[in-house]
Amino acid sequence: MAAELVCFEPSCRARYPVTDIIYNCPRCGGLLEVDFPPPSLPASSLRELWRCRRLSDAPLDRSGVWRFRELLPFDDYSHAVTLLEGNTPLLPAPRAARWAGLERLAFKHQGFNPTGSFKDNGMSCGVAQALRLGMRRVACVSTGNTSASMAAYAAAAGLQALVFVPHGQIAFGKLAQALEYGARTFQVEANFDQILALVRVLAERLGIYLLNSINPFRIEGQKTIVIELLEQRGWRPPDWIVLPGGNLGNTAAFGKALRELAGLGLIDRMPRLAVIQAEGAAPFYELVRRGGGRLQPVAKPETLATAIRIGDPVSWPKALEAIRATDGVVEKVAEAEIADAKAVIGQCGIGCEPASAATLAGIRRLVDAGLIRPGEDVVAVLTGHLLKDPDYIYRYHCRKLATPSGGAIEVSYANQPLVVPCDADRIAGLIAG
Ligand code: F0G
């Protein structure tokens, strides 16, 4: 049996060929998931195979996505596009651990990817699927990182990229990437959720392949973040994996990865997922707090962590299932908490973009609340590189960070640059003082 698309709705479960260009179930509108037969190799052989590939020079073996291809829904790799994504480090961060009240903490830093975010893991597969389908154009709406990644992979694959971003609401580092990689870029005067609806209409009308995380092949690629993380830990699951939540594609991917790894016997217990949202864009937090039901969108999502400024996350049913299957939790954090957590991650010599720092702020809250115990083994996923949003950093350290409505944000770790005359005595005095 080859890979198929299957409706995620328990009451439907309709199946479709992977060659159908659909993003929702045509019968019930549910999300789609890729289903494929599990590899026939036992867990020990898979571990050995993946380890051996690390010594190989073949491009697919060197990719931190395609190295794990037994868990990807492709049986022909002629369409695989790689920029050497994945292979991201797991960095111990004792200082950040202490700040959050933990004995130990490690960051899985997805900012080390070719375009500086975790989106590359998914895009590598998404673009491969676009090529398998014979599509010539790909499109996405994005808070910045998806567009940067799609632009790069489309360029590498010889596809035309059409990028739609909320005008004035994405960090310049990300916009710059989309332009430099040659994407046709539209700055739309609307928010992410509104533009997603627009892009879906355009994709349908113009026959363009949609590469938002509603695309189940993106999710398949993002599973490898968790696979690689567990491999790096000798297949010992941590107690917690903490990640930021925006459109919830990554949460969905992590849930699917853990389900598959447990099914194959590659892990013997489930880590708990903790998803952290920004206070002004926390519909998933509210959903889980209410104990389920349907997600109530936030009409006007607001946060300076623009990557997760999303009020109507499409992947919430899959994310909810991931939280249930892992006995997970969802937390929300304030702007000042994100900002300080980010500075603390910087002080570790690691650094990340604002949305990523929501993880550390969330851990601190969850430790305070007694949900995460100080001795537990915690891995947080830093989703994007520090240089994605330098403007935010400069404003933080100059104490000029303000909430979207203009309120000042009190920060604790500002490191303001000094403007000085070109005068050795004055400068020596300042250093001594
Ligand atoms: N962190 C960063 C740096 C992101 O760019 C995103 C999402 C998230 C976290 C949230 O991940 O959506 O899977 O829950 N960025 C998307 C984009 C929406 O368009 O780049 P999620």
GROMACS .gro file of C-alpha atoms and ligand atoms in nm:
model
  454
    1MET     CA    1   0.000   0.000   0.000
    2ALA     CA    2   0.139   0.339  -0.098
    3ALA     CA    3   0.104   0.664   0.097
    4GLU     CA    4  -0.244   0.818   0.100
    5LEU     CA    5  -0.411   1.129   0.231
    6VAL     CA    6  -0.657   1.052   0.508
    7CYS     CA    7  -0.909   1.284   0.667
    8PHE     CA    8  -0.817   1.363   1.028
    9GLU     CA    9  -1.182   1.377   1.143
   10PRO     CA   10  -1.257   1.055   1.339
   11SER     CA   11  -1.611   1.042   1.200
   12CYS     CA   12  -1.492   1.064   0.836
   13ARG     CA   13  -1.147   0.915   0.772
   14ALA     CA   14  -1.200   0.936   0.393
   15ARG     CA   15  -0.889   0.843   0.195
   16TYR     CA   16  -0.747   1.007  -0.117
   17PRO     CA   17  -0.443   0.947  -0.341
   18VAL     CA   18  -0.138   1.162  -0.255
   19THR     CA   19  -0.153   1.293  -0.610
   20ASP     CA   20  -0.481   1.478  -0.537
   21ILE     CA   21  -0.416   1.851  -0.493
   22ILE     CA   22  -0.630   1.904  -0.186
   23TYR     CA   23  -0.564   2.062   0.154
   24ASN     CA   24  -0.889   1.974   0.330
   25CYS     CA   25  -1.112   1.670   0.303
   26PRO     CA   26  -1.345   1.726   0.003
   27ARG     CA   27  -1.615   1.528   0.184
   28CYS     CA   28  -1.623   1.693   0.530
   29GLY     CA   29  -1.372   1.980   0.524
   30GLY     CA   30  -1.148   1.817   0.788
   31LEU     CA   31  -0.771   1.847   0.797
   32LEU     CA   32  -0.573   1.592   0.597
   33GLU     CA   33  -0.289   1.378   0.718
   34VAL     CA   34  -0.049   1.161   0.519
   35ASP     CA   35  -0.081   0.794   0.606
   36PHE     CA   36   0.171   0.537   0.487
   37PRO     CA   37   0.279   0.189   0.583
   38PRO     CA   38   0.535   0.179   0.864
   39PRO     CA   39   0.888   0.075   0.765
   40SER     CA   40   0.944  -0.299   0.781
   41LEU     CA   41   1.278  -0.262   0.961
   42PRO     CA   42   1.282  -0.312   1.338
   43ALA     CA   43   1.366  -0.017   1.566
   44SER     CA   44   1.727  -0.127   1.620
   45SER     CA   45   1.794  -0.144   1.243
   46LEU     CA   46   1.638   0.197   1.184
   47ARG     CA   47   1.857   0.349   1.454
   48GLU     CA   48   2.166   0.188   1.302
   49LEU     CA   49   2.074   0.292   0.948
   50TRP     CA   50   2.017   0.655   1.048
   51ARG     CA   51   2.340   0.663   1.248
   52CYS     CA   52   2.543   0.521   0.955
   53ARG     CA   53   2.400   0.783   0.719
   54ARG     CA   54   2.566   1.051   0.929
   55LEU     CA   55   2.899   0.931   0.789
   56SER     CA   56   2.777   0.941   0.430
   57ASP     CA   57   2.850   1.219   0.184
   58ALA     CA   58   2.535   1.166  -0.021
   59PRO     CA   59   2.323   1.486  -0.005
   60LEU     CA   60   2.008   1.304   0.106
   61ASP     CA   61   2.193   1.129   0.386
   62ARG     CA   62   2.344   1.456   0.503
   63SER     CA   63   2.005   1.625   0.523
   64GLY     CA   64   1.857   1.618   0.872
   65VAL     CA   65   1.520   1.558   0.707
   66TRP     CA   66   1.587   1.300   0.435
   67ARG     CA   67   1.825   1.100   0.656
   68PHE     CA   68   1.507   0.980   0.827
   69ARG     CA   69   1.330   0.905   0.498
   70GLU     CA   70   1.185   0.574   0.620
   71LEU     CA   71   0.940   0.793   0.814
   72LEU     CA   72   0.857   1.021   0.519
   73PRO     CA   73   0.578   0.947   0.268
   74PHE     CA   74   0.790   0.925  -0.047
   75ASP     CA   75   0.911   0.612  -0.219
   76ASP     CA   76   1.099   0.788  -0.494
   77TYR     CA   77   1.346   1.057  -0.387
   78SER     CA   78   1.408   1.205  -0.730
   79HIS     CA   79   1.206   1.513  -0.629
   80ALA     CA   80   1.375   1.568  -0.292
   81VAL     CA   81   1.512   1.919  -0.256
   82THR     CA   82   1.774   1.976   0.010
   83LEU     CA   83   1.967   2.276   0.135
   84LEU     CA   84   2.113   2.061   0.417
   85GLU     CA   85   1.825   2.140   0.651
   86GLY     CA   86   1.798   1.996   0.999
   87ASN     CA   87   2.114   1.877   1.175
   88THR     CA   88   2.042   2.141   1.437
   89PRO     CA   89   2.216   2.134   1.775
   90LEU     CA   90   2.085   2.045   2.118
   91LEU     CA   91   2.244   2.306   2.342
   92PRO     CA   92   2.256   2.279   2.721
   93ALA     CA   93   2.165   2.612   2.883
   94PRO     CA   94   2.232   2.607   3.258
   95ARG     CA   95   2.178   2.980   3.298
   96ALA     CA   96   1.838   2.970   3.134
   97ALA     CA   97   1.755   2.660   3.339
   98ARG     CA   98   1.829   2.846   3.663
   99TRP     CA   99   1.623   3.146   3.552
  100ALA     CA  100   1.325   2.921   3.488
  101GLY     CA  101   1.371   2.726   3.814
  102LEU     CA  102   1.499   2.405   3.654
  103GLU     CA  103   1.807   2.199   3.728
  104ARG     CA  104   1.872   2.141   3.358
  105LEU     CA  105   1.740   2.255   3.027
  106ALA     CA  106   1.853   2.210   2.668
  107PHE     CA  107   1.751   2.403   2.359
  108LYS     CA  108   1.695   2.229   2.027
  109HIS     CA  109   1.788   2.526   1.810
  110GLN     CA  110   1.606   2.523   1.479
  111GLY     CA  111   1.751   2.866   1.403
  112PHE     CA  112   2.060   2.680   1.275
  113ASN     CA  113   1.865   2.580   0.965
  114PRO     CA  114   1.964   2.716   0.620
  115THR     CA  115   1.707   2.997   0.630
  116GLY     CA  116   1.720   3.028   1.008
  117SER     CA  117   1.398   2.860   1.119
  118PHE     CA  118   1.228   2.525   1.169
  119LYS     CA  119   1.024   2.583   0.855
  120ASP     CA  120   1.307   2.440   0.645
  121ASN     CA  121   1.243   2.090   0.778
  122GLY     CA  122   0.889   2.104   0.646
  123MET     CA  123   0.956   2.301   0.331
  124SER     CA  124   1.207   2.048   0.205
  125CYS     CA  125   0.924   1.792   0.190
  126GLY     CA  126   0.656   2.038   0.081
  127VAL     CA  127   0.856   2.146  -0.221
  128ALA     CA  128   0.937   1.782  -0.304
  129GLN     CA  129   0.563   1.716  -0.313
  130ALA     CA  130   0.508   2.023  -0.536
  131LEU     CA  131   0.760   1.876  -0.780
  132ARG     CA  132   0.604   1.529  -0.759
  133LEU     CA  133   0.271   1.687  -0.855
  134GLY     CA  134   0.430   1.876  -1.143
  135MET     CA  135   0.333   2.216  -0.999
  136ARG     CA  136   0.520   2.519  -1.132
  137ARG     CA  137   0.417   2.780  -0.873
  138VAL     CA  138   0.395   2.767  -0.495
  139ALA     CA  139   0.238   3.014  -0.253
  140CYS     CA  140   0.204   3.082   0.116
  141VAL     CA  141   0.082   3.341   0.361
  142SER     CA  142   0.332   3.394   0.634
  143THR     CA  143   0.431   3.579   0.946
  144GLY     CA  144   0.776   3.570   0.784
  145ASN     CA  145   0.961   3.245   0.836
  146THR     CA  146   0.747   3.026   0.612
  147SER     CA  147   0.787   3.278   0.331
  148ALA     CA  148   1.165   3.297   0.377
  149SER     CA  149   1.189   2.920   0.372
  150MET     CA  150   0.949   2.867   0.083
  151ALA     CA  151   1.127   3.132  -0.123
  152ALA     CA  152   1.461   2.957  -0.073
  153TYR     CA  153   1.340   2.604  -0.146
  154ALA     CA  154   1.134   2.716  -0.443
  155ALA     CA  155   1.440   2.894  -0.584
  156ALA     CA  156   1.650   2.581  -0.530
  157ALA     CA  157   1.384   2.371  -0.703
  158GLY     CA  158   1.329   2.612  -0.994
  159LEU     CA  159   0.971   2.692  -0.893
  160GLN     CA  160   0.809   3.034  -0.886
  161ALA     CA  161   0.734   3.149  -0.530
  162LEU     CA  162   0.442   3.378  -0.443
  163VAL     CA  163   0.460   3.516  -0.093
  164PHE     CA  164   0.177   3.696   0.091
  165VAL     CA  165   0.256   3.872   0.419
  166PRO     CA  166   0.063   4.104   0.651
  167HIS     CA  167   0.184   4.452   0.556
  168GLY     CA  168   0.406   4.606   0.822
  169GLN     CA  169   0.366   4.307   1.052
  170ILE     CA  170   0.665   4.089   0.976
  171ALA     CA  171   1.024   4.125   1.090
  172PHE     CA  172   1.257   4.276   0.832
  173GLY     CA  173   1.506   3.991   0.841
  174LYS     CA  174   1.235   3.761   0.711
  175LEU     CA  175   1.098   3.997   0.448
  176ALA     CA  176   1.454   4.055   0.327
  177GLN     CA  177   1.502   3.681   0.279
  178ALA     CA  178   1.188   3.641   0.067
  179LEU     CA  179   1.299   3.928  -0.158
  180GLU     CA  180   1.657   3.805  -0.187
  181TYR     CA  181   1.551   3.449  -0.276
  182GLY     CA  182   1.344   3.597  -0.556
  183ALA     CA  183   0.988   3.542  -0.435
  184ARG     CA  184   0.713   3.755  -0.586
  185THR     CA  185   0.610   3.929  -0.262
  186PHE     CA  186   0.271   4.082  -0.179
  187GLN     CA  187   0.235   4.287   0.137
  188VAL     CA  188  -0.136   4.258   0.203
  189GLU     CA  189  -0.326   4.504   0.419
  190ALA     CA  190  -0.487   4.239   0.640
  191ASN     CA  191  -0.384   4.000   0.915
  192PHE     CA  192  -0.248   3.646   0.878
  193ASP     CA  193  -0.584   3.472   0.920
  194GLN     CA  194  -0.755   3.693   0.662
  195ILE     CA  195  -0.472   3.649   0.414
  196LEU     CA  196  -0.479   3.269   0.451
  197ALA     CA  197  -0.840   3.272   0.332
  198LEU     CA  198  -0.738   3.495   0.039
  199VAL     CA  199  -0.444   3.275  -0.061
  200ARG     CA  200  -0.660   2.964  -0.055
  201VAL     CA  201  -0.893   3.125  -0.306
  202LEU     CA  202  -0.602   3.233  -0.528
  203ALA     CA  203  -0.434   2.891  -0.509
  204GLU     CA  204  -0.754   2.723  -0.620
  205ARG     CA  205  -0.830   2.975  -0.894
  206LEU     CA  206  -0.480   2.997  -1.040
  207GLY     CA  207  -0.365   2.638  -0.984
  208ILE     CA  208  -0.086   2.730  -0.744
  209TYR     CA  209   0.038   2.479  -0.485
  210LEU     CA  210  -0.024   2.599  -0.130
  211LEU     CA  211   0.264   2.550   0.112
  212ASN     CA  212   0.121   2.668   0.441
  213SER     CA  213   0.131   2.420   0.725
  214ILE     CA  214  -0.221   2.310   0.635
  215ASN     CA  215  -0.028   2.120   0.367
  216PRO     CA  216   0.025   1.777   0.525
  217PHE     CA  217   0.361   1.723   0.352
  218ARG     CA  218   0.506   2.019   0.544
  219ILE     CA  219   0.398   1.846   0.863
  220GLU     CA  220   0.576   1.527   0.755
  221GLY     CA  221   0.906   1.714   0.721
  222GLN     CA  222   0.863   1.887   1.055
  223LYS     CA  223   0.833   1.548   1.226
  224THR     CA  224   1.207   1.509   1.178
  225ILE     CA  225   1.273   1.784   1.436
  226VAL     CA  226   1.151   1.543   1.703
  227ILE     CA  227   1.311   1.237   1.545
  228GLU     CA  228   1.650   1.408   1.535
  229LEU     CA  229   1.607   1.540   1.888
  230LEU     CA  230   1.543   1.191   2.021
  231GLU     CA  231   1.830   1.045   1.823
  232GLN     CA  232   2.062   1.310   1.970
  233ARG     CA  233   1.954   1.194   2.317
  234GLY     CA  234   2.024   0.827   2.245
  235TRP     CA  235   1.647   0.771   2.213
  236ARG     CA  236   1.584   0.865   2.578
  237PRO     CA  237   1.274   1.085   2.573
  238PRO     CA  238   1.286   1.398   2.789
  239ASP     CA  239   1.004   1.454   3.037
  240TRP     CA  240   0.891   1.762   2.844
  241ILE     CA  241   0.925   1.907   2.496
  242VAL     CA  242   0.829   2.274   2.498
  243LEU     CA  243   0.747   2.471   2.182
  244PRO     CA  244   0.575   2.795   2.082
  245GLY     CA  245   0.230   2.771   1.923
  246GLY     CA  246   0.106   2.993   1.640
  247ASN     CA  247  -0.072   2.824   1.351
  248LEU     CA  248  -0.006   2.496   1.539
  249GLY     CA  249   0.152   2.308   1.249
  250ASN     CA  250   0.458   2.226   1.454
  251THR     CA  251   0.251   2.098   1.746
  252ALA     CA  252   0.064   1.876   1.499
  253ALA     CA  253   0.394   1.752   1.354
  254PHE     CA  254   0.542   1.677   1.695
  255GLY     CA  255   0.230   1.484   1.793
  256LYS     CA  256   0.244   1.274   1.476
  257ALA     CA  257   0.617   1.210   1.515
  258LEU     CA  258   0.578   1.092   1.875
  259ARG     CA  259   0.284   0.870   1.781
  260GLU     CA  260   0.488   0.706   1.503
  261LEU     CA  261   0.806   0.671   1.710
  262ALA     CA  262   0.613   0.507   1.993
  263GLY     CA  263   0.435   0.277   1.745
  264LEU     CA  264   0.768   0.163   1.603
  265GLY     CA  265   0.920   0.105   1.946
  266LEU     CA  266   1.182   0.377   1.890
  267ILE     CA  267   1.077   0.535   2.220
  268ASP     CA  268   0.937   0.355   2.522
  269ARG     CA  269   0.740   0.644   2.670
  270MET     CA  270   0.582   0.970   2.561
  271PRO     CA  271   0.740   1.303   2.652
  272ARG     CA  272   0.478   1.559   2.750
  273LEU     CA  273   0.428   1.849   2.509
  274ALA     CA  274   0.397   2.202   2.646
  275VAL     CA  275   0.277   2.457   2.391
  276ILE     CA  276   0.328   2.824   2.474
  277GLN     CA  277   0.129   3.107   2.319
  278ALA     CA  278   0.159   3.484   2.349
  279GLU     CA  279  -0.112   3.634   2.570
  280GLY     CA  280  -0.259   3.846   2.289
  281ALA     CA  281  -0.284   3.552   2.047
  282ALA     CA  282  -0.379   3.257   2.265
  283PRO     CA  283  -0.690   3.086   2.123
  284PHE     CA  284  -0.540   2.740   2.170
  285TYR     CA  285  -0.464   2.813   2.536
  286GLU     CA  286  -0.829   2.911   2.583
  287LEU     CA  287  -0.952   2.601   2.402
  288VAL     CA  288  -0.752   2.365   2.622
  289ARG     CA  289  -0.842   2.560   2.937
  290ARG     CA  290  -1.209   2.513   2.850
  291GLY     CA  291  -1.144   2.141   2.808
  292GLY     CA  292  -1.197   2.117   2.430
  293GLY     CA  293  -1.489   2.185   2.200
  294ARG     CA  294  -1.428   2.412   1.903
  295LEU     CA  295  -1.156   2.674   1.886
  296GLN     CA  296  -1.283   3.030   1.925
  297PRO     CA  297  -1.065   3.251   1.702
  298VAL     CA  298  -0.913   3.571   1.838
  299ALA     CA  299  -1.033   3.840   1.597
  300LYS     CA  300  -0.746   4.083   1.651
  301PRO     CA  301  -0.438   3.887   1.761
  302GLU     CA  302  -0.163   4.108   1.904
  303THR     CA  303   0.193   4.030   2.005
  304LEU     CA  304   0.539   4.169   1.937
  305ALA     CA  305   0.641   3.807   1.872
  306THR     CA  306   0.506   3.856   1.520
  307ALA     CA  307   0.582   3.497   1.416
  308ILE     CA  308   0.298   3.375   1.639
  309ARG     CA  309   0.054   3.660   1.582
  310ILE     CA  310  -0.224   3.428   1.469
  311GLY     CA  311  -0.583   3.429   1.593
  312ASP     CA  312  -0.734   3.137   1.402
  313PRO     CA  313  -0.479   2.855   1.388
  314VAL     CA  314  -0.573   2.602   1.121
  315SER     CA  315  -0.411   2.294   1.272
  316TRP     CA  316  -0.588   2.312   1.608
  317PRO     CA  317  -0.767   1.974   1.582
  318LYS     CA  318  -0.435   1.796   1.526
  319ALA     CA  319  -0.267   2.002   1.796
  320LEU     CA  320  -0.543   1.920   2.043
  321GLU     CA  321  -0.497   1.552   1.969
  322ALA     CA  322  -0.121   1.593   2.027
  323ILE     CA  323  -0.185   1.754   2.366
  324ARG     CA  324  -0.425   1.476   2.464
  325ALA     CA  325  -0.198   1.193   2.346
  326THR     CA  326   0.103   1.328   2.536
  327ASP     CA  327  -0.077   1.445   2.850
  328GLY     CA  328   0.042   1.788   2.741
  329VAL     CA  329  -0.033   2.140   2.857
  330VAL     CA  330  -0.079   2.482   2.698
  331GLU     CA  331   0.037   2.802   2.867
  332LYS     CA  332   0.028   3.169   2.770
  333VAL     CA  333   0.285   3.437   2.852
  334ALA     CA  334   0.294   3.817   2.861
  335GLU     CA  335   0.504   4.040   2.634
  336ALA     CA  336   0.747   4.136   2.911
  337GLU     CA  337   0.802   3.771   2.999
  338ILE     CA  338   0.885   3.684   2.638
  339ALA     CA  339   1.119   3.981   2.614
  340ASP     CA  340   1.313   3.898   2.930
  341ALA     CA  341   1.327   3.528   2.850
  342LYS     CA  342   1.474   3.618   2.514
  343ALA     CA  343   1.745   3.830   2.674
  344VAL     CA  344   1.829   3.542   2.910
  345ILE     CA  345   1.863   3.305   2.613
  346GLY     CA  346   2.093   3.566   2.462
  347GLN     CA  347   2.300   3.573   2.782
  348CYS     CA  348   2.358   3.198   2.735
  349GLY     CA  349   2.538   3.281   2.410
  350ILE     CA  350   2.254   3.116   2.221
  351GLY     CA  351   1.996   3.377   2.120
  352CYS     CA  352   1.672   3.338   1.928
  353GLU     CA  353   1.381   3.535   1.786
  354PRO     CA  354   1.093   3.654   2.010
  355ALA     CA  355   0.844   3.373   1.937
  356SER     CA  356   1.106   3.114   2.029
  357ALA     CA  357   1.165   3.277   2.367
  358ALA     CA  358   0.802   3.220   2.460
  359THR     CA  359   0.919   2.866   2.542
  360LEU     CA  360   1.150   2.975   2.825
  361ALA     CA  361   0.894   3.223   2.958
  362GLY     CA  362   0.635   2.944   2.954
  363ILE     CA  363   0.864   2.699   3.130
  364ARG     CA  364   0.921   2.952   3.406
  365ARG     CA  365   0.546   2.987   3.452
  366LEU     CA  366   0.489   2.611   3.446
  367VAL     CA  367   0.763   2.554   3.705
  368ASP     CA  368   0.612   2.829   3.922
  369ALA     CA  369   0.273   2.662   3.894
  370GLY     CA  370   0.424   2.326   3.996
  371LEU     CA  371   0.334   2.162   3.663
  372ILE     CA  372   0.694   2.111   3.561
  373ARG     CA  373   0.906   1.991   3.855
  374PRO     CA  374   1.253   2.146   3.898
  375GLY     CA  375   1.433   1.812   3.853
  376GLU     CA  376   1.254   1.718   3.531
  377ASP     CA  377   1.434   1.678   3.204
  378VAL     CA  378   1.317   1.954   2.968
  379VAL     CA  379   1.396   2.036   2.605
  380ALA     CA  380   1.268   2.359   2.454
  381VAL     CA  381   1.260   2.415   2.080
  382LEU     CA  382   1.397   2.749   1.965
  383THR     CA  383   1.221   2.796   1.636
  384GLY     CA  384   1.404   3.090   1.481
  385HIS     CA  385   1.740   3.264   1.465
  386LEU     CA  386   1.830   3.573   1.670
  387LEU     CA  387   1.896   3.783   1.359
  388LYS     CA  388   1.544   3.738   1.222
  389ASP     CA  389   1.422   4.036   1.423
  390PRO     CA  390   1.709   4.273   1.516
  391ASP     CA  391   1.476   4.570   1.552
  392TYR     CA  392   1.304   4.407   1.850
  393ILE     CA  393   1.642   4.340   2.011
  394TYR     CA  394   1.762   4.696   1.968
  395ARG     CA  395   1.442   4.836   2.116
  396TYR     CA  396   1.462   4.594   2.410
  397HIS     CA  397   1.816   4.688   2.502
  398CYS     CA  398   1.741   5.059   2.461
  399ARG     CA  399   1.430   5.020   2.683
  400LYS     CA  400   1.208   5.130   2.397
  401LEU     CA  401   1.003   4.816   2.361
  402ALA     CA  402   0.632   4.896   2.369
  403THR     CA  403   0.319   4.682   2.345
  404PRO     CA  404   0.128   4.694   2.015
  405SER     CA  405  -0.109   4.945   2.178
  406GLY     CA  406   0.185   5.166   2.276
  407GLY     CA  407   0.224   5.077   2.646
  408ALA     CA  408   0.585   5.066   2.769
  409ILE     CA  409   0.725   4.722   2.848
  410GLU     CA  410   0.940   4.708   3.163
  411VAL     CA  411   1.249   4.504   3.084
  412SER     CA  412   1.500   4.354   3.327
  413TYR     CA  413   1.815   4.281   3.126
  414ALA     CA  414   1.869   4.583   2.902
  415ASN     CA  415   2.223   4.621   2.768
  416GLN     CA  416   2.215   4.967   2.619
  417PRO     CA  417   2.492   5.073   2.382
  418LEU     CA  418   2.669   5.393   2.486
  419VAL     CA  419   2.722   5.683   2.249
  420VAL     CA  420   3.065   5.828   2.329
  421PRO     CA  421   3.312   6.080   2.190
  422CYS     CA  422   3.630   5.949   2.031
  423ASP     CA  423   3.822   6.013   2.353
  424ALA     CA  424   4.035   5.748   2.528
  425ASP     CA  425   4.021   5.915   2.871
  426ARG     CA  426   3.644   5.947   2.869
  427ILE     CA  427   3.599   5.589   2.754
  428ALA     CA  428   3.852   5.452   3.004
  429GLY     CA  429   3.664   5.641   3.275
  430LEU     CA  430   3.335   5.488   3.168
  431ILE     CA  431   3.483   5.136   3.164
  432ALA     CA  432   3.638   5.184   3.508
  433GLY     CA  433   3.316   5.330   3.646
  434F0G     N1  434   0.816   3.019   1.599
  434F0G     C1  435   0.848   3.080   1.485
  434F0G     C2  436   0.982   3.146   1.477
  434F0G     C3  437   0.758   3.081   1.377
  434F0G     O1  438   0.792   3.142   1.263
  434F0G     C4  439   0.632   3.021   1.392
  434F0G     C5  440   0.534   3.022   1.283
  434F0G     C6  441   0.604   2.958   1.514
  434F0G     C7  442   0.698   2.959   1.614
  434F0G     C8  443   0.475   2.890   1.536
  434F0G     O2  444   0.473   2.767   1.472
  434F0G     O3  445   0.267   2.798   1.338
  434F0G     O4  446   0.371   2.574   1.365
  434F0G     O5  447   0.256   2.685   1.558
  434F0G     N2  448   0.545   3.089   1.178
  434F0G     C9  449   0.455   3.079   1.062
  434F0G    C10  450   0.510   3.157   0.946
  434F0G    C11  451   0.314   3.099   1.093
  434F0G     O6  452   0.431   3.203   0.862
  434F0G     O7  453   0.631   3.169   0.935
  434F0G     P1  454   0.332   2.702   1.431
   0.00000   0.00000   0.00000
